mmCIF file of C-alpha atoms in Angstrom:
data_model
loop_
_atom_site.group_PDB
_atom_site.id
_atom_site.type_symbol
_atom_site.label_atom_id
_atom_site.label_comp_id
_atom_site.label_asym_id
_atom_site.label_seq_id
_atom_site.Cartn_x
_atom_site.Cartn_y
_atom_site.Cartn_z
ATOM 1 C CA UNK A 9 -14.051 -0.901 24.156
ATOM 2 C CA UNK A 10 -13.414 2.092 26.725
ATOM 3 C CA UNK A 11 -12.015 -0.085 29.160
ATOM 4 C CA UNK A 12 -9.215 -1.028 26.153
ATOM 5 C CA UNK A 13 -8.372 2.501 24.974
ATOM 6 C CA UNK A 14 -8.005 3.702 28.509
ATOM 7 C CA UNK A 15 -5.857 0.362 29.435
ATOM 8 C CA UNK A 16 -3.540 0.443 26.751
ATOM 9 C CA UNK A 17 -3.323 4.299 26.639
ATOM 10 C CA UNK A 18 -2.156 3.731 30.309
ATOM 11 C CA UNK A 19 0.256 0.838 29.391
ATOM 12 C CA UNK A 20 1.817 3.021 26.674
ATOM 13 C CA UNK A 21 2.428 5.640 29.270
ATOM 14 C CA UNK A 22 4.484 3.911 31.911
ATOM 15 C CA UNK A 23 6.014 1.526 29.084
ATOM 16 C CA UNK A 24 6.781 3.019 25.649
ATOM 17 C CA UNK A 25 10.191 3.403 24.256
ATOM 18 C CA UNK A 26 11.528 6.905 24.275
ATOM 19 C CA UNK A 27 11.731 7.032 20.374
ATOM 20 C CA UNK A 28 13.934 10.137 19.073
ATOM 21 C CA UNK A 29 11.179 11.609 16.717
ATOM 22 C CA UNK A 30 8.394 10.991 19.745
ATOM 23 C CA UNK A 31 8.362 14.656 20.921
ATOM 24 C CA UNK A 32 5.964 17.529 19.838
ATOM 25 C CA UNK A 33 8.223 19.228 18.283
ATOM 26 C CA UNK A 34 9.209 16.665 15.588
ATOM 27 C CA UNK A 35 7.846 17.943 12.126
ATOM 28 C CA UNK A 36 5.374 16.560 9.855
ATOM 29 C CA UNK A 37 8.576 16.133 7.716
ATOM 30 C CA UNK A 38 10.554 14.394 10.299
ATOM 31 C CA UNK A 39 7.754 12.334 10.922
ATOM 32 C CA UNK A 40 7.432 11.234 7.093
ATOM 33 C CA UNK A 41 11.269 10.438 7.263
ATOM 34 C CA UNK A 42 11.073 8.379 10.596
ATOM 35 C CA UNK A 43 8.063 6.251 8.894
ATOM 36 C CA UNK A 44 10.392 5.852 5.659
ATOM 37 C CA UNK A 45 13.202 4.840 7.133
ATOM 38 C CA UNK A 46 11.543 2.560 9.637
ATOM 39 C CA UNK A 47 10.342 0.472 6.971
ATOM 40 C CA UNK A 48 11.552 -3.206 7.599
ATOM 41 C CA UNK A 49 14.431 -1.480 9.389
ATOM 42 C CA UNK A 50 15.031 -1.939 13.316
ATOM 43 C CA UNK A 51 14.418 1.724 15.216
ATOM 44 C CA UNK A 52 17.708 1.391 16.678
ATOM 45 C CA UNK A 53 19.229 1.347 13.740
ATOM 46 C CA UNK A 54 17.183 4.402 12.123
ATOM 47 C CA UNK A 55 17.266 6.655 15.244
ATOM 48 C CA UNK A 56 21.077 7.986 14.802
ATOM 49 C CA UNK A 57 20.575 8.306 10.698
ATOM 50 C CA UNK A 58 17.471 9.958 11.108
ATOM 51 C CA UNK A 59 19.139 12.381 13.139
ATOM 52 C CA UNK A 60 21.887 12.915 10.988
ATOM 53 C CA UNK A 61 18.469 13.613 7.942
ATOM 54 C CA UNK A 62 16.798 15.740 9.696
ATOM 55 C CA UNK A 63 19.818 17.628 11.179
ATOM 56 C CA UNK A 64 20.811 17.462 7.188
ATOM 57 C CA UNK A 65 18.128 17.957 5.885
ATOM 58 C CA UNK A 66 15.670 19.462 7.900
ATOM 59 C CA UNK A 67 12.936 20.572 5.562
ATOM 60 C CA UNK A 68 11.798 19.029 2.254
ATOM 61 C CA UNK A 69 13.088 21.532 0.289
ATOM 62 C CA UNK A 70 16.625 21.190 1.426
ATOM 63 C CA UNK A 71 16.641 17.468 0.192
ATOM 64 C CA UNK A 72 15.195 18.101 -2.643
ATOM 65 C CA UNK A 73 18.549 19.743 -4.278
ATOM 66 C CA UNK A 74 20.501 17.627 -2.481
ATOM 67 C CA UNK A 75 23.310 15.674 -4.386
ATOM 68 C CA UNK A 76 22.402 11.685 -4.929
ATOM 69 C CA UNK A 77 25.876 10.789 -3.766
ATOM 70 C CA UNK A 78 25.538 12.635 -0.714
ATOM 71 C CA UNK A 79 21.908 10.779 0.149
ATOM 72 C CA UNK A 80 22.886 7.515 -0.543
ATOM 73 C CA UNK A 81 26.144 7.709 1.478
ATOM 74 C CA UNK A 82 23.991 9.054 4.841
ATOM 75 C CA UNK A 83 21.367 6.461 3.959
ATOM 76 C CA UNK A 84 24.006 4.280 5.194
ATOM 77 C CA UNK A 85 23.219 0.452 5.717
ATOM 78 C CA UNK A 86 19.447 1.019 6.053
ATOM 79 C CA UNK A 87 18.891 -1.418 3.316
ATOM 80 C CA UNK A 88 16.944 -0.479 0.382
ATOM 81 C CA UNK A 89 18.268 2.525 -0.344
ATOM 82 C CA UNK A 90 16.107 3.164 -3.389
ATOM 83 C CA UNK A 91 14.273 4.533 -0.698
ATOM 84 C CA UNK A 92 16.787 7.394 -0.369
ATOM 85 C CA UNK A 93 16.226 8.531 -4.046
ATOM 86 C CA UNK A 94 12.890 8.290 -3.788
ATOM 87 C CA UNK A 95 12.783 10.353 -0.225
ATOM 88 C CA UNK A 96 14.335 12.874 -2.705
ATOM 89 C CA UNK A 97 11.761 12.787 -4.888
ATOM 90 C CA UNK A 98 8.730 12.915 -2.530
ATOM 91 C CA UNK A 99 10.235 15.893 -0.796
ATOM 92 C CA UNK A 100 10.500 17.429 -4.771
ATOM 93 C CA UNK A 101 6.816 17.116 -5.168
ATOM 94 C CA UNK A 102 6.487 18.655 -1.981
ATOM 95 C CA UNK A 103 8.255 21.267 -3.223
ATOM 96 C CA UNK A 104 6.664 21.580 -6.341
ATOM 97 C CA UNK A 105 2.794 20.320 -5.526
ATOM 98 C CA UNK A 106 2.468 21.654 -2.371
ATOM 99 C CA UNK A 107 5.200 24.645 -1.399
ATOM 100 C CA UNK A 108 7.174 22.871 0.215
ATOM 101 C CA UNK A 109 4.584 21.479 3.462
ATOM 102 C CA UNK A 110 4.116 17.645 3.916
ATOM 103 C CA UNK A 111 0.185 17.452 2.900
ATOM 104 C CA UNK A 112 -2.165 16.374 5.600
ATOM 105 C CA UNK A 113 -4.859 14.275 3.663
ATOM 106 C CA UNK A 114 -3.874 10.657 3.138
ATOM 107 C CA UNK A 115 -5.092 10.685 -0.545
ATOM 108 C CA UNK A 116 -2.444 13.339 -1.009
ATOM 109 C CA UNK A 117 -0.163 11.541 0.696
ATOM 110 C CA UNK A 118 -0.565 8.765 -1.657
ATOM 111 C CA UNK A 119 0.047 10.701 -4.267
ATOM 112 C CA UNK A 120 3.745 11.183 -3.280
ATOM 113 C CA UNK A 121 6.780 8.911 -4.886
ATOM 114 C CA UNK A 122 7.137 6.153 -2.089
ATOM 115 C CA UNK A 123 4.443 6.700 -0.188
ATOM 116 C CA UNK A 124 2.138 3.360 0.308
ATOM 117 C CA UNK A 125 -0.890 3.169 2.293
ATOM 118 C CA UNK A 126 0.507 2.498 5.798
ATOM 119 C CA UNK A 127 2.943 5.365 5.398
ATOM 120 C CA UNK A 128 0.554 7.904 4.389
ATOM 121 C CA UNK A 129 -2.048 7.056 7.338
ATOM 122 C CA UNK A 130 0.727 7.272 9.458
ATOM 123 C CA UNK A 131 1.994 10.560 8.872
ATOM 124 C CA UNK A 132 -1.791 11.675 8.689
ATOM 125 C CA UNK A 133 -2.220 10.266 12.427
ATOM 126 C CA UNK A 134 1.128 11.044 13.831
ATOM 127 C CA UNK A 135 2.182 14.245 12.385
ATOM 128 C CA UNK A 136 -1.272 15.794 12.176
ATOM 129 C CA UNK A 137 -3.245 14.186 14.567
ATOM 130 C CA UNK A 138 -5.855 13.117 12.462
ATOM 131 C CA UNK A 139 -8.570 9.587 13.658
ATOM 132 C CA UNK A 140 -7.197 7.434 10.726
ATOM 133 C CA UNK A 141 -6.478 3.742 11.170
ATOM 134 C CA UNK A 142 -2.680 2.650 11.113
ATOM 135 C CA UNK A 143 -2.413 -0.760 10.541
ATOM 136 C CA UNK A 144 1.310 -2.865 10.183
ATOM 137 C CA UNK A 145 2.765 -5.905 11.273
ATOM 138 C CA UNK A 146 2.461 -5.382 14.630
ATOM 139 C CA UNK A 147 -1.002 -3.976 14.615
ATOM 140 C CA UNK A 148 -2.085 -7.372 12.506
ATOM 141 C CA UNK A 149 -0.906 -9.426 14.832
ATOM 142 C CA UNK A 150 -2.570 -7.709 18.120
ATOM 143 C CA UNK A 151 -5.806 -7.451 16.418
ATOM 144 C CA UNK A 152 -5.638 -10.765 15.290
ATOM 145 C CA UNK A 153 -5.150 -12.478 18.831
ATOM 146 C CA UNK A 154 -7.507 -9.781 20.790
ATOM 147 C CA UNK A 155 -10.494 -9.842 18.565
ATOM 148 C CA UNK A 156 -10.024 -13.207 16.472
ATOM 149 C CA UNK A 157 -8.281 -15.136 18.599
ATOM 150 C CA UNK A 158 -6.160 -16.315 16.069
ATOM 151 C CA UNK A 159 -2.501 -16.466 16.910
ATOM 152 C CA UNK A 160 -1.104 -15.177 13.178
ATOM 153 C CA UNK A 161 -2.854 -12.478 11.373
ATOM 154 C CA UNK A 162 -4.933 -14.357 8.570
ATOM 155 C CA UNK A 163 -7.280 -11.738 7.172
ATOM 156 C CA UNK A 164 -7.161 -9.588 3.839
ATOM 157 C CA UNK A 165 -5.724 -6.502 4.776
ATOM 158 C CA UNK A 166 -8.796 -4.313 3.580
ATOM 159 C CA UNK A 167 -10.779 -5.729 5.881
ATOM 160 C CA UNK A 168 -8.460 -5.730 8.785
ATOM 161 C CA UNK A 169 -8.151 -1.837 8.028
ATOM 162 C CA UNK A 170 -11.913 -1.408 8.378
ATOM 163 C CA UNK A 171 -12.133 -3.469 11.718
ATOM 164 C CA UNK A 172 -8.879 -0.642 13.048
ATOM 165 C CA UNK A 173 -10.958 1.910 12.167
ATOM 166 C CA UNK A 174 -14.036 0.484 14.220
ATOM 167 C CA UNK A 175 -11.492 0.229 17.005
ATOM 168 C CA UNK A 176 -10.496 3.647 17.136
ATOM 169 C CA UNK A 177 -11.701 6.182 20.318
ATOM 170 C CA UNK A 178 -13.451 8.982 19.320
ATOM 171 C CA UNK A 179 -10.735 10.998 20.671
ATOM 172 C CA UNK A 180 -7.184 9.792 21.021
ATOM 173 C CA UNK A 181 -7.117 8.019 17.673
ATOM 174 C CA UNK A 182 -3.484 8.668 17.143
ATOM 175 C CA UNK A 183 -2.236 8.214 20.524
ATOM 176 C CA UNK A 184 -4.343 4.487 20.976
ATOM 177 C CA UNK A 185 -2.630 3.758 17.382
ATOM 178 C CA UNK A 186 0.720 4.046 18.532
ATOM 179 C CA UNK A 187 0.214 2.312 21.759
ATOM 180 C CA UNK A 188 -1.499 -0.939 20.254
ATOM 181 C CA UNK A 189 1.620 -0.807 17.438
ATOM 182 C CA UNK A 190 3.881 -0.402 20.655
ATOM 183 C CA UNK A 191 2.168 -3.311 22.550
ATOM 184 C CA UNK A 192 3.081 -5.590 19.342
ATOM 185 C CA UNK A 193 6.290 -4.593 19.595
ATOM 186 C CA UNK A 194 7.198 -5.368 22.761
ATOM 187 C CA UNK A 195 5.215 -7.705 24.285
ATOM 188 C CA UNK A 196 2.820 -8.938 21.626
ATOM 189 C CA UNK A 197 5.408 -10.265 19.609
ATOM 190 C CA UNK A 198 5.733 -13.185 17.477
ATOM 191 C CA UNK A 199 6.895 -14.868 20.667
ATOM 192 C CA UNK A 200 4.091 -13.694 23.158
ATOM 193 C CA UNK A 201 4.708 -12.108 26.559
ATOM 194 C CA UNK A 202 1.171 -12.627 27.976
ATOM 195 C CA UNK A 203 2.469 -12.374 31.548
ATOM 196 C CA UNK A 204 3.446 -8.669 30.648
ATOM 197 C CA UNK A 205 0.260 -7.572 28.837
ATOM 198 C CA UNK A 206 -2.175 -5.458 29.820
ATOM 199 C CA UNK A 207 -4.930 -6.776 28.042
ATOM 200 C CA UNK A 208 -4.394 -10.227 28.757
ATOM 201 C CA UNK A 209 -8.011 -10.726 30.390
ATOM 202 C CA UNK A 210 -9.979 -8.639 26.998
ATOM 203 C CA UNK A 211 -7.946 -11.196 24.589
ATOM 204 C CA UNK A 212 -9.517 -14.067 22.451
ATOM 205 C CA UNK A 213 -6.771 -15.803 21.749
ATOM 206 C CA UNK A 214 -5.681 -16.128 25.264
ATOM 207 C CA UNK A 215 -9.106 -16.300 26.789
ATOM 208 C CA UNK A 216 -9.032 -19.772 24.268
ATOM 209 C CA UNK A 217 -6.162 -21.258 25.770
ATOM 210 C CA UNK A 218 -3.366 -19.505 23.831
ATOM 211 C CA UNK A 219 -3.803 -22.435 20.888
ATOM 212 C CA UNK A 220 -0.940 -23.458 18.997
ATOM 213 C CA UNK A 221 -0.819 -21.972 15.093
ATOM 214 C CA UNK A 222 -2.276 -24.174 12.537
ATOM 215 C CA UNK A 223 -0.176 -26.014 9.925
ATOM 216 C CA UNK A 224 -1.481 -23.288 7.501
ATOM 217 C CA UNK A 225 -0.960 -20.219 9.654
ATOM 218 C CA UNK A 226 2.655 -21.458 10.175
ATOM 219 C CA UNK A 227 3.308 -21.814 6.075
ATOM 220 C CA UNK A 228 2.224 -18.618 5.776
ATOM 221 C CA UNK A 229 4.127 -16.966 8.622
ATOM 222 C CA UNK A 230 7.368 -18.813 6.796
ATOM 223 C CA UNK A 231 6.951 -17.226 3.884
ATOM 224 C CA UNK A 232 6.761 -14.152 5.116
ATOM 225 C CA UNK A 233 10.178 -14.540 6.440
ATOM 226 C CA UNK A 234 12.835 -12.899 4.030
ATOM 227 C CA UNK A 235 16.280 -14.328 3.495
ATOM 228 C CA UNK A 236 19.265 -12.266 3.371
ATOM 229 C CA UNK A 237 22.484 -14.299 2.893
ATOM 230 C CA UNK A 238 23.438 -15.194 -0.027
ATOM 231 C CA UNK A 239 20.264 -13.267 -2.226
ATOM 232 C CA UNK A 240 21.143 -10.704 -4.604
ATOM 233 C CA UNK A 241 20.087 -7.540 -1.876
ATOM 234 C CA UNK A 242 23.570 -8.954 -0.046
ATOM 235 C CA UNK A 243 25.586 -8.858 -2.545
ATOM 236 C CA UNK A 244 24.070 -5.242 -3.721
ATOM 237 C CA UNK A 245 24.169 -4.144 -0.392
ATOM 238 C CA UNK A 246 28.448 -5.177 -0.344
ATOM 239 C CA UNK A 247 28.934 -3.376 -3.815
ATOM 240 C CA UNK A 248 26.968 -0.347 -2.786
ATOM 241 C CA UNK A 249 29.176 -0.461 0.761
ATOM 242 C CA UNK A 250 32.358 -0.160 -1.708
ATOM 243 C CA UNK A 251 30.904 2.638 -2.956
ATOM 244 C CA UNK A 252 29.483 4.557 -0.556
ATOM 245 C CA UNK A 253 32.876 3.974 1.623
ATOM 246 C CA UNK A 254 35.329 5.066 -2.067
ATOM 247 C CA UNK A 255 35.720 8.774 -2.263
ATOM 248 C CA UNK A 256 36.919 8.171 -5.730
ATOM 249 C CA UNK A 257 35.159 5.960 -8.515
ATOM 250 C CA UNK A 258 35.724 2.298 -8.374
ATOM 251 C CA UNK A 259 37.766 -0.196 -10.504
ATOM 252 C CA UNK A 260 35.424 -3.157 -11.837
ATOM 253 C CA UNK A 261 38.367 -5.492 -10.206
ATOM 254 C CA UNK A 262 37.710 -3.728 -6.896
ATOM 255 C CA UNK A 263 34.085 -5.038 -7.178
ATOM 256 C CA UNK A 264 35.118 -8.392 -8.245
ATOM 257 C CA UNK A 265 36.396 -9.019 -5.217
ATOM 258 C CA UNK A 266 33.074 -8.167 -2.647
ATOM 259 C CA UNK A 267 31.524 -11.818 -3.689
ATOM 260 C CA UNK A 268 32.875 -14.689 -5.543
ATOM 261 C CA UNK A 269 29.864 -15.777 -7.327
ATOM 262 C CA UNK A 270 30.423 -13.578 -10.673
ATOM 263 C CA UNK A 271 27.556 -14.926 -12.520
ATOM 264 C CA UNK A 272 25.499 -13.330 -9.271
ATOM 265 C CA UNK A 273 27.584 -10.366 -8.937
ATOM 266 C CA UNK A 274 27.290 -9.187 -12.141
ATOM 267 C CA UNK A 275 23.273 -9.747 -11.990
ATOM 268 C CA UNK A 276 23.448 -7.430 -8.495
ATOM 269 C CA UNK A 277 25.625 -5.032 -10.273
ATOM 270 C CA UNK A 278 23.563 -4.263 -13.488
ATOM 271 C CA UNK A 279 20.145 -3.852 -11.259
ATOM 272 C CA UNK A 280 22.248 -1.544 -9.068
ATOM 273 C CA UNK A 281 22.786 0.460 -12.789
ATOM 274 C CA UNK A 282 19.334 -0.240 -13.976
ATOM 275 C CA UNK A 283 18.079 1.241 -10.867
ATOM 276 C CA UNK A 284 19.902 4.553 -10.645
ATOM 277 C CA UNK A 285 21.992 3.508 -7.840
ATOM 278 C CA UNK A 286 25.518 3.193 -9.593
ATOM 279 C CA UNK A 287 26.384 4.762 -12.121
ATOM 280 C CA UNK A 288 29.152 3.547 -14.703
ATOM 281 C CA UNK A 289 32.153 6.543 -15.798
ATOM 282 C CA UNK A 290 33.070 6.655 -19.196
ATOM 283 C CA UNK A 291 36.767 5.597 -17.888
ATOM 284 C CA UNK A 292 34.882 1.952 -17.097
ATOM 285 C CA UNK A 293 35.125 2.510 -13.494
ATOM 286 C CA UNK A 294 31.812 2.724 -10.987
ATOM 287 C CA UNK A 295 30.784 5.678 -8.600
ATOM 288 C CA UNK A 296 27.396 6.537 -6.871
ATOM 289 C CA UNK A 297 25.302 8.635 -9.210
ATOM 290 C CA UNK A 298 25.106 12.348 -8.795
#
């Protein structure tokens, strides 16, 4: 596997994006936020808010006081922005469990409010250079063709995590992570640039004739797919806009008008309440929690 890690290390070189937080001088805290905000969010989307974080918020103890209003209206249209409160609350465990540095050791990392498994190997790797296996969709899928030669990742993720790991240099762990996530992202994709790739002549699925996905592996790739118009996270996502957008609290007719479903509107509106997200007045009116 030397010949891989120095191919792709080479590849990632000449061809990765120049990523805002990919310098040396980005913090293990501005690392934690880029991995956060990342999360089933397009990097060009995330690169000018998590400039406007860290430039906000440049430590975890500064967000940690900061007023729930104030994150929810710079988490913007990220999507999901229960993952703003709970940013908050990470970086006030920080604060409180560990003075205020982002821990090193994934099992710590864990241990923080919305912090899963991929998140807290990544930080591990890329903010403290530690030989940890970093496995997401992208990953999945290049392992899947290389080694398997199976076009769609099919295997339990436990085990795919194990096989990373075994595929890790010695040295370089971090650095080979991000460049196999990188090649899956731009030329590994779900639609395959094989003419680009680097590792065209090491892969199994290629090496086999590129085969077309099964039935099965297509089901399963479908339903993996998430639909956005017309669920209940667009029609959140339009009454938190109101919000966010109102510098003073909002009338329940004002909301009445974002979507014309009301039965579905008023299902969208009392999860935004039940999950700390709006917050009714005692004048009846609506407002971003503080």
């Amino acid at each position: 596997m030397e010949n891989l890690h120095k191919i792709l290390l080479e590849w990632f070189a000449q061809n990765a994006r120049k990523i805002i937080w990919r310098t040396p001088h980005t913090s293990p805290w501005g690392i934690l936020l880029s991995e956060v905000m990342s999360q089933q969010t397009p990097v060009a989307r995330v690169e000018p808010l998590w400039q406007k974080w860290i430039h906000t918020w440049p430590t975890p103890a500064a967000l940690a006081t900061a007023d729930n209003a104030q994150i929810l209206r710079a988490w913007a249209n990220l999507g999901y922005p229960r993952r703003a409160l709970r940013l908050k609350e990470c970086a006030q465990m920080i604060v409180e469990k560990h003075d205020g540095h982002v821990p090193q050791d994934v099992e710590q990392l864990l241990a923080l409010p919305g912090i899963g498994d991929y998140t807290a190997r990544a930080v591990a790797a890329f903010a403290f250079g530690h030989n940890v296996a970093v496995v997401d969709t992208n990953v999945r899928r290049v392992y899947a063709r290389l080694i398997k030669g199976q076009f769609l990742a099919q295997g339990a993720r436990k085990a795919e995590l194990a096989d990373m790991q075994q595929l890790l240099p010695e040295h370089n762990g971090p650095e080979f992570s991000v460049a196999f996530m990188e090649l899956g992202a731009l030329v590994c994709t779900p639609k395959p640039q094989c003419d680009q790739c680097p590792i065209t002549a090491m892969c199994a699925w290629h090496r086999a004739g590129c085969p077309a996905p099964s039935e099965h592996e297509l089901a399963q790739a479908k339903k993996r797919v998430q639909k956005f118009v017309g669920t209940d996270r667009q029609v959140r996502g339009k009454i938190m806009a109101l919000l966010r957008e109102s510098t003073q609290p909002v009338t329940k007719e004002h909301i009445d008008l974002v979507w014309p479903d009301s039965v579905q509107r008023e299902r969208a509106l009392n999860s935004l309440l039940d999950d700390g997200l709006a917050e009714k007045t005692p004048a009846g009116t609506f407002q971003l929690p503080h």
